[in-house]
Amino acid sequence: MPPWIEPVRAALEPIGHTVGVLLVLAFVFFALAYLVKGPDKALADARAAAGETRINMILSAFDQLLVSPLVALLLAAAAGAIQSRGLHLPTASLWAKLGEWPTLFIAVFLGDFTGYWRHRLQHTPWLWPAHAIHHSDTKLTWFSLERMHPIDRLGTMLDIVVLTALGLPVWAVAANSFVRHYYGYFIHTDLPWTLGKFGLVFNSPAMHRWHHARDIEGSGANFATLFSIFDRAFGTYYQPGPGDGPLGVREDMGKGALGQYLYPFREWGRYFGDRLIISRGVPNDPAKLDPR
Ligand SMILES: [Zn+2]
Ligand SMILES: [Zn+2]
């Protein structure tokens, strides 16, 4: 066997695993839509979302092949530095005393709390151009979670860095990412579910749909991934119903995945270009970067 076979096989194995998981999720979410909406509507919606899904597939492939490995390396380096330099809170004995399940709950709860504020930051003028890519999907489906600009993706590292700095065990930090990532697929799914009484505590597909709504009251509300309580506590909760209005953003990002990648760089370049020609009286208000 040629010597290069083994490294190639080792590199492809996690990609194969990811593709397998995504195929299972596609089946599960289509089966749910089929049961809830009926075969005709489920198929019609899937067909209508095909164009956006194609862009999401390209962005997802780029993410799996290049961005995720890079983010994993950066996270390992950041977590390693925090631990080896003792930059975390000395809470190890607390987690040992509490036990696994309470520790897991605290990790997920604090992870979602951090994610809530990180997401609010992503909606501020400077970071919005990168986050706008996630919002540009006009046919929200479970797979829209995969539509993320690499710069936006780097921002999600903050949740893990904060939990590590709080001294939470590595397994609990990883479990927080796992739970909130998979719940993220659920809240993006194209179902009119508000979760009834559970919606008092948990985020729902309907709630997140309002977050993706375009140009109407409620656009950009509902920032948390798992718990609705953070939005309720900090005044960003909005859910008058299932949310069946238009989705997406006002900006023209150009066509296809390449337009999505280049859009934030174009926006930041335009802003700094304006600064360079400020003598001509071009306004350089950073609010120009923020459409909301
Ligand atoms: Zn957002
Ligand atoms: Zn979203």
mmCIF file of C-alpha atoms and ligand atoms in Angstrom:
data_model
loop_
_atom_site.group_PDB
_atom_site.id
_atom_site.type_symbol
_atom_site.label_atom_id
_atom_site.label_comp_id
_atom_site.label_asym_id
_atom_site.label_seq_id
_atom_site.Cartn_x
_atom_site.Cartn_y
_atom_site.Cartn_z
ATOM 1 C CA MET A 1 0.000 0.000 0.000
ATOM 2 C CA PRO A 2 1.482 3.437 -0.951
ATOM 3 C CA PRO A 3 2.574 5.433 2.138
ATOM 4 C CA TRP A 4 0.244 8.368 1.371
ATOM 5 C CA ILE A 5 -2.909 6.254 1.657
ATOM 6 C CA GLU A 6 -3.024 6.239 5.457
ATOM 7 C CA PRO A 7 -2.731 10.052 6.006
ATOM 8 C CA VAL A 8 -5.355 10.663 3.300
ATOM 9 C CA ARG A 9 -7.667 8.113 4.896
ATOM 10 C CA ALA A 10 -7.127 9.701 8.336
ATOM 11 C CA ALA A 11 -7.886 13.167 6.908
ATOM 12 C CA LEU A 12 -11.036 11.982 5.139
ATOM 13 C CA GLU A 13 -12.454 10.039 8.082
ATOM 14 C CA PRO A 14 -13.832 13.044 10.047
ATOM 15 C CA ILE A 15 -15.238 14.517 6.815
ATOM 16 C CA GLY A 16 -17.022 11.238 6.104
ATOM 17 C CA HIS A 17 -18.379 11.263 9.657
ATOM 18 C CA THR A 18 -19.672 14.846 9.268
ATOM 19 C CA VAL A 19 -21.305 14.070 5.923
ATOM 20 C CA GLY A 20 -22.957 11.006 7.500
ATOM 21 C CA VAL A 21 -24.330 13.088 10.398
ATOM 22 C CA LEU A 22 -25.642 15.752 8.000
ATOM 23 C CA LEU A 23 -27.376 13.095 5.889
ATOM 24 C CA VAL A 24 -29.062 11.665 8.993
ATOM 25 C CA LEU A 25 -30.156 15.181 10.021
ATOM 26 C CA ALA A 26 -31.497 15.837 6.501
ATOM 27 C CA PHE A 27 -33.569 12.665 6.747
ATOM 28 C CA VAL A 28 -34.840 13.463 10.271
ATOM 29 C CA PHE A 29 -35.830 17.059 9.471
ATOM 30 C CA PHE A 30 -37.442 16.113 6.165
ATOM 31 C CA ALA A 31 -39.399 13.345 7.924
ATOM 32 C CA LEU A 32 -40.556 15.909 10.521
ATOM 33 C CA ALA A 33 -41.646 18.356 7.804
ATOM 34 C CA TYR A 34 -43.396 15.500 5.990
ATOM 35 C CA LEU A 35 -45.366 14.577 9.115
ATOM 36 C CA VAL A 36 -46.155 18.142 10.212
ATOM 37 C CA LYS A 37 -46.837 19.842 6.857
ATOM 38 C CA GLY A 38 -47.864 16.887 4.707
ATOM 39 C CA PRO A 39 -46.012 15.441 1.686
ATOM 40 C CA ASP A 40 -46.995 18.099 -0.885
ATOM 41 C CA LYS A 41 -46.036 21.120 1.243
ATOM 42 C CA ALA A 42 -42.863 19.452 2.572
ATOM 43 C CA LEU A 43 -41.673 18.691 -0.975
ATOM 44 C CA ALA A 44 -42.697 22.129 -2.309
ATOM 45 C CA ASP A 45 -40.815 23.879 0.531
ATOM 46 C CA ALA A 46 -37.712 21.724 -0.023
ATOM 47 C CA ARG A 47 -37.816 22.563 -3.753
ATOM 48 C CA ALA A 48 -38.269 26.284 -3.035
ATOM 49 C CA ALA A 49 -35.249 26.226 -0.702
ATOM 50 C CA ALA A 50 -33.017 24.375 -3.211
ATOM 51 C CA GLY A 51 -31.146 27.507 -4.383
ATOM 52 C CA GLU A 52 -30.321 28.673 -0.861
ATOM 53 C CA THR A 53 -29.475 25.108 0.182
ATOM 54 C CA ARG A 54 -26.949 24.904 -2.668
ATOM 55 C CA ILE A 55 -25.169 28.022 -1.347
ATOM 56 C CA ASN A 56 -25.291 26.583 2.178
ATOM 57 C CA MET A 57 -23.721 23.347 0.935
ATOM 58 C CA ILE A 58 -20.774 25.221 -0.607
ATOM 59 C CA LEU A 59 -20.269 27.332 2.538
ATOM 60 C CA SER A 60 -20.602 24.224 4.713
ATOM 61 C CA ALA A 61 -18.032 22.277 2.651
ATOM 62 C CA PHE A 62 -15.563 25.180 2.867
ATOM 63 C CA ASP A 63 -16.205 25.354 6.598
ATOM 64 C CA GLN A 64 -15.655 21.620 7.160
ATOM 65 C CA LEU A 65 -12.515 21.460 5.022
ATOM 66 C CA LEU A 66 -10.742 24.658 6.018
ATOM 67 C CA VAL A 67 -12.427 26.803 8.657
ATOM 68 C CA SER A 68 -13.332 24.153 11.252
ATOM 69 C CA PRO A 69 -9.828 22.626 11.412
ATOM 70 C CA LEU A 70 -8.360 26.133 11.783
ATOM 71 C CA VAL A 71 -10.867 27.079 14.501
ATOM 72 C CA ALA A 72 -10.151 23.778 16.301
ATOM 73 C CA LEU A 73 -6.410 24.536 16.258
ATOM 74 C CA LEU A 74 -6.940 28.082 17.536
ATOM 75 C CA LEU A 75 -9.269 26.855 20.250
ATOM 76 C CA ALA A 76 -6.822 24.166 21.345
ATOM 77 C CA ALA A 77 -4.083 26.811 21.515
ATOM 78 C CA ALA A 78 -6.279 29.283 23.431
ATOM 79 C CA ALA A 79 -7.587 26.652 25.888
ATOM 80 C CA GLY A 80 -4.055 25.265 26.333
ATOM 81 C CA ALA A 81 -2.694 28.749 27.103
ATOM 82 C CA ILE A 82 -5.512 29.453 29.587
ATOM 83 C CA GLN A 83 -4.875 26.176 31.386
ATOM 84 C CA SER A 84 -1.074 26.109 31.332
ATOM 85 C CA ARG A 85 -0.801 29.724 32.533
ATOM 86 C CA GLY A 86 -3.466 29.262 35.196
ATOM 87 C CA LEU A 87 -5.670 31.962 33.649
ATOM 88 C CA HIS A 88 -8.853 30.153 34.641
ATOM 89 C CA LEU A 89 -10.829 30.384 37.865
ATOM 90 C CA PRO A 90 -9.854 27.693 40.414
ATOM 91 C CA THR A 91 -13.247 25.965 40.278
ATOM 92 C CA ALA A 92 -12.189 22.330 39.722
ATOM 93 C CA SER A 93 -13.231 21.251 43.224
ATOM 94 C CA LEU A 94 -16.647 22.897 42.768
ATOM 95 C CA TRP A 95 -17.410 20.810 39.643
ATOM 96 C CA ALA A 96 -16.146 17.665 41.363
ATOM 97 C CA LYS A 97 -18.483 18.342 44.299
ATOM 98 C CA LEU A 98 -21.490 19.161 42.091
ATOM 99 C CA GLY A 99 -21.167 16.046 39.923
ATOM 100 C CA GLU A 100 -21.538 15.516 36.195
ATOM 101 C CA TRP A 101 -25.165 16.467 35.448
ATOM 102 C CA PRO A 102 -25.241 19.799 37.358
ATOM 103 C CA THR A 103 -21.850 20.658 35.824
ATOM 104 C CA LEU A 104 -23.183 19.864 32.360
ATOM 105 C CA PHE A 105 -26.264 22.036 32.964
ATOM 106 C CA ILE A 106 -24.143 24.954 34.213
ATOM 107 C CA ALA A 107 -21.820 24.651 31.189
ATOM 108 C CA VAL A 108 -24.736 24.721 28.746
ATOM 109 C CA PHE A 109 -26.507 27.522 30.651
ATOM 110 C CA LEU A 110 -23.403 29.733 30.854
ATOM 111 C CA GLY A 111 -22.464 28.806 27.268
ATOM 112 C CA ASP A 112 -25.868 30.011 26.091
ATOM 113 C CA PHE A 113 -25.606 33.155 28.218
ATOM 114 C CA THR A 114 -22.215 33.935 26.638
ATOM 115 C CA GLY A 115 -23.574 33.029 23.213
ATOM 116 C CA TYR A 116 -26.479 35.431 23.743
ATOM 117 C CA TRP A 117 -24.128 38.396 24.301
ATOM 118 C CA ARG A 118 -21.701 37.253 21.601
ATOM 119 C CA HIS A 119 -24.625 37.132 19.166
ATOM 120 C CA ARG A 120 -25.669 40.650 20.194
ATOM 121 C CA LEU A 121 -22.108 41.769 19.466
ATOM 122 C CA GLN A 122 -22.373 40.165 16.029
ATOM 123 C CA HIS A 123 -25.307 42.497 15.368
ATOM 124 C CA THR A 124 -23.250 45.633 16.055
ATOM 125 C CA PRO A 125 -22.102 47.751 13.083
ATOM 126 C CA TRP A 126 -18.532 46.466 12.808
ATOM 127 C CA LEU A 127 -19.350 42.766 13.013
ATOM 128 C CA TRP A 128 -22.687 42.827 11.203
ATOM 129 C CA PRO A 129 -21.264 42.543 7.631
ATOM 130 C CA ALA A 130 -19.827 39.092 8.492
ATOM 131 C CA HIS A 131 -22.919 37.985 10.446
ATOM 132 C CA ALA A 132 -25.239 39.239 7.675
ATOM 133 C CA ILE A 133 -24.218 36.181 5.638
ATOM 134 C CA HIS A 134 -25.993 33.927 8.128
ATOM 135 C CA HIS A 135 -29.058 36.171 7.835
ATOM 136 C CA SER A 136 -29.081 36.295 4.046
ATOM 137 C CA ASP A 137 -30.840 32.932 3.673
ATOM 138 C CA THR A 138 -34.359 33.753 2.519
ATOM 139 C CA LYS A 139 -35.644 30.178 2.961
ATOM 140 C CA LEU A 140 -34.734 29.214 6.476
ATOM 141 C CA THR A 141 -34.130 25.472 6.917
ATOM 142 C CA TRP A 142 -32.235 23.403 9.505
ATOM 143 C CA PHE A 143 -29.232 23.588 7.155
ATOM 144 C CA SER A 144 -29.165 27.420 7.327
ATOM 145 C CA LEU A 145 -27.104 27.008 10.512
ATOM 146 C CA GLU A 146 -24.247 26.029 8.199
ATOM 147 C CA ARG A 147 -24.373 29.397 6.425
ATOM 148 C CA MET A 148 -21.682 31.222 8.304
ATOM 149 C CA HIS A 149 -18.838 33.458 7.225
ATOM 150 C CA PRO A 150 -15.393 32.337 8.503
ATOM 151 C CA ILE A 151 -15.008 35.632 10.420
ATOM 152 C CA ASP A 152 -18.368 35.073 12.072
ATOM 153 C CA ARG A 153 -17.314 31.515 12.849
ATOM 154 C CA LEU A 154 -14.188 32.758 14.621
ATOM 155 C CA GLY A 155 -16.470 34.861 16.849
ATOM 156 C CA THR A 156 -18.204 31.721 18.139
ATOM 157 C CA MET A 157 -14.877 30.747 19.773
ATOM 158 C CA LEU A 158 -15.701 33.262 22.484
ATOM 159 C CA ASP A 159 -18.246 30.927 24.130
ATOM 160 C CA ILE A 160 -15.634 28.191 24.581
ATOM 161 C CA VAL A 161 -12.897 30.563 25.723
ATOM 162 C CA VAL A 162 -15.192 32.018 28.413
ATOM 163 C CA LEU A 163 -16.232 28.572 29.726
ATOM 164 C CA THR A 164 -12.587 27.475 29.789
ATOM 165 C CA ALA A 165 -11.627 30.638 31.670
ATOM 166 C CA LEU A 166 -14.352 29.848 34.209
ATOM 167 C CA GLY A 167 -12.507 26.600 34.879
ATOM 168 C CA LEU A 168 -15.206 24.240 33.573
ATOM 169 C CA PRO A 169 -13.896 20.772 32.690
ATOM 170 C CA VAL A 170 -12.994 20.132 29.046
ATOM 171 C CA TRP A 171 -15.714 17.471 28.671
ATOM 172 C CA ALA A 172 -18.397 19.928 29.911
ATOM 173 C CA VAL A 173 -17.199 22.659 27.543
ATOM 174 C CA ALA A 174 -17.311 20.166 24.654
ATOM 175 C CA ALA A 175 -20.776 18.936 25.701
ATOM 176 C CA ASN A 176 -22.018 22.546 25.761
ATOM 177 C CA SER A 177 -20.870 22.976 22.144
ATOM 178 C CA PHE A 178 -22.486 19.689 21.113
ATOM 179 C CA VAL A 179 -25.881 20.396 22.747
ATOM 180 C CA ARG A 180 -26.137 23.990 21.546
ATOM 181 C CA HIS A 181 -24.901 23.169 18.037
ATOM 182 C CA TYR A 182 -27.538 20.473 17.511
ATOM 183 C CA TYR A 183 -30.250 22.594 19.097
ATOM 184 C CA GLY A 184 -29.127 25.261 16.608
ATOM 185 C CA TYR A 185 -30.167 22.968 13.727
ATOM 186 C CA PHE A 186 -33.550 22.501 15.396
ATOM 187 C CA ILE A 187 -34.334 26.224 15.800
ATOM 188 C CA HIS A 188 -33.498 26.887 12.130
ATOM 189 C CA THR A 189 -35.883 24.250 10.859
ATOM 190 C CA ASP A 190 -38.824 25.382 8.748
ATOM 191 C CA LEU A 191 -41.583 24.473 11.195
ATOM 192 C CA PRO A 192 -44.114 26.832 12.815
ATOM 193 C CA TRP A 193 -43.432 25.462 16.292
ATOM 194 C CA THR A 194 -43.515 27.834 19.269
ATOM 195 C CA LEU A 195 -43.120 24.900 21.732
ATOM 196 C CA GLY A 196 -46.102 26.085 23.793
ATOM 197 C CA LYS A 197 -45.290 26.179 27.523
ATOM 198 C CA PHE A 198 -41.746 24.907 26.860
ATOM 199 C CA GLY A 199 -41.244 28.130 24.913
ATOM 200 C CA LEU A 200 -41.247 29.972 28.238
ATOM 201 C CA VAL A 201 -37.827 28.467 28.865
ATOM 202 C CA PHE A 202 -36.559 27.177 25.514
ATOM 203 C CA ASN A 203 -35.960 28.841 22.172
ATOM 204 C CA SER A 204 -38.167 27.559 19.335
ATOM 205 C CA PRO A 205 -38.072 27.434 15.516
ATOM 206 C CA ALA A 206 -40.757 30.172 15.475
ATOM 207 C CA MET A 207 -38.707 32.376 17.795
ATOM 208 C CA HIS A 208 -35.579 32.069 15.685
ATOM 209 C CA ARG A 209 -37.593 32.742 12.529
ATOM 210 C CA TRP A 210 -38.383 36.174 13.934
ATOM 211 C CA HIS A 211 -34.654 36.675 14.441
ATOM 212 C CA HIS A 212 -34.207 36.122 10.681
ATOM 213 C CA ALA A 213 -37.220 38.254 9.662
ATOM 214 C CA ARG A 214 -36.532 41.068 7.221
ATOM 215 C CA ASP A 215 -37.521 44.706 7.633
ATOM 216 C CA ILE A 216 -40.359 44.218 10.079
ATOM 217 C CA GLU A 217 -40.807 44.698 13.776
ATOM 218 C CA GLY A 218 -39.041 41.834 15.514
ATOM 219 C CA SER A 219 -36.178 41.610 13.003
ATOM 220 C CA GLY A 220 -33.046 40.777 14.938
ATOM 221 C CA ALA A 221 -34.826 39.929 18.210
ATOM 222 C CA ASN A 222 -34.282 36.568 19.962
ATOM 223 C CA PHE A 223 -30.513 36.154 20.195
ATOM 224 C CA ALA A 224 -29.994 33.054 22.354
ATOM 225 C CA THR A 225 -29.681 29.533 20.952
ATOM 226 C CA LEU A 226 -31.139 27.249 23.601
ATOM 227 C CA PHE A 227 -32.904 29.245 26.319
ATOM 228 C CA SER A 228 -35.561 31.878 25.661
ATOM 229 C CA ILE A 229 -35.118 33.203 29.205
ATOM 230 C CA PHE A 230 -32.102 35.353 28.288
ATOM 231 C CA ASP A 231 -34.069 37.222 25.647
ATOM 232 C CA ARG A 232 -36.940 37.638 28.112
ATOM 233 C CA ALA A 233 -34.564 38.886 30.823
ATOM 234 C CA PHE A 234 -32.725 41.391 28.615
ATOM 235 C CA GLY A 235 -35.678 42.762 26.648
ATOM 236 C CA THR A 236 -34.972 41.175 23.252
ATOM 237 C CA TYR A 237 -37.760 38.595 23.270
ATOM 238 C CA TYR A 238 -40.256 38.825 20.407
ATOM 239 C CA GLN A 239 -42.725 36.187 19.331
ATOM 240 C CA PRO A 240 -46.218 37.263 18.354
ATOM 241 C CA GLY A 241 -46.749 34.057 16.316
ATOM 242 C CA PRO A 242 -45.059 31.481 14.084
ATOM 243 C CA GLY A 243 -43.292 34.138 11.982
ATOM 244 C CA ASP A 244 -44.297 33.664 8.347
ATOM 245 C CA GLY A 245 -43.095 37.027 6.956
ATOM 246 C CA PRO A 246 -40.187 37.610 4.559
ATOM 247 C CA LEU A 247 -36.736 36.460 5.680
ATOM 248 C CA GLY A 248 -33.264 37.658 4.784
ATOM 249 C CA VAL A 249 -31.446 40.984 4.618
ATOM 250 C CA ARG A 250 -31.739 44.147 2.569
ATOM 251 C CA GLU A 251 -28.144 44.111 1.350
ATOM 252 C CA ASP A 252 -27.227 42.896 -2.090
ATOM 253 C CA MET A 253 -24.399 40.433 -1.480
ATOM 254 C CA GLY A 254 -23.937 39.411 -5.055
ATOM 255 C CA LYS A 255 -24.774 36.016 -6.392
ATOM 256 C CA GLY A 256 -23.733 32.686 -4.945
ATOM 257 C CA ALA A 257 -21.295 31.578 -2.288
ATOM 258 C CA LEU A 258 -18.414 33.758 -3.535
ATOM 259 C CA GLY A 259 -20.537 36.886 -3.120
ATOM 260 C CA GLN A 260 -21.268 35.789 0.438
ATOM 261 C CA TYR A 261 -17.578 35.370 1.232
ATOM 262 C CA LEU A 262 -16.531 38.670 -0.270
ATOM 263 C CA TYR A 263 -19.422 40.767 1.038
ATOM 264 C CA PRO A 264 -17.997 41.731 4.493
ATOM 265 C CA PHE A 265 -14.597 42.565 3.003
ATOM 266 C CA ARG A 266 -16.327 44.767 0.414
ATOM 267 C CA GLU A 267 -18.297 46.513 3.178
ATOM 268 C CA TRP A 268 -15.294 47.085 5.439
ATOM 269 C CA GLY A 269 -13.258 48.191 2.398
ATOM 270 C CA ARG A 270 -16.003 50.632 1.414
ATOM 271 C CA TYR A 271 -16.018 52.105 4.907
ATOM 272 C CA PHE A 272 -12.241 52.549 5.049
ATOM 273 C CA GLY A 273 -12.245 53.791 1.456
ATOM 274 C CA ASP A 274 -14.697 56.466 2.533
ATOM 275 C CA ARG A 275 -12.360 57.416 5.361
ATOM 276 C CA LEU A 276 -9.508 57.873 2.906
ATOM 277 C CA ILE A 277 -11.529 60.322 0.858
ATOM 278 C CA ILE A 278 -13.078 62.045 3.850
ATOM 279 C CA SER A 279 -11.651 65.335 2.597
ATOM 280 C CA ARG A 280 -14.321 65.155 -0.088
ATOM 281 C CA GLY A 281 -16.924 65.200 2.671
ATOM 282 C CA VAL A 282 -17.963 61.543 2.415
ATOM 283 C CA PRO A 283 -19.592 60.548 5.687
ATOM 284 C CA ASN A 284 -17.822 57.747 7.551
ATOM 285 C CA ASP A 285 -20.344 56.875 10.181
ATOM 286 C CA PRO A 286 -19.829 53.209 11.159
ATOM 287 C CA ALA A 287 -23.602 52.929 11.430
ATOM 288 C CA LYS A 288 -23.479 52.690 7.630
ATOM 289 C CA LEU A 289 -22.294 49.143 8.120
ATOM 290 C CA ASP A 290 -25.388 48.248 10.087
ATOM 291 C CA PRO A 291 -28.649 47.827 8.233
ATOM 292 C CA ARG A 292 -30.750 47.200 11.341
HETATM 293 ZN ZN ZN B 1 -28.165 37.011 14.174
HETATM 294 ZN ZN ZN B 2 -29.907 31.776 12.703
#
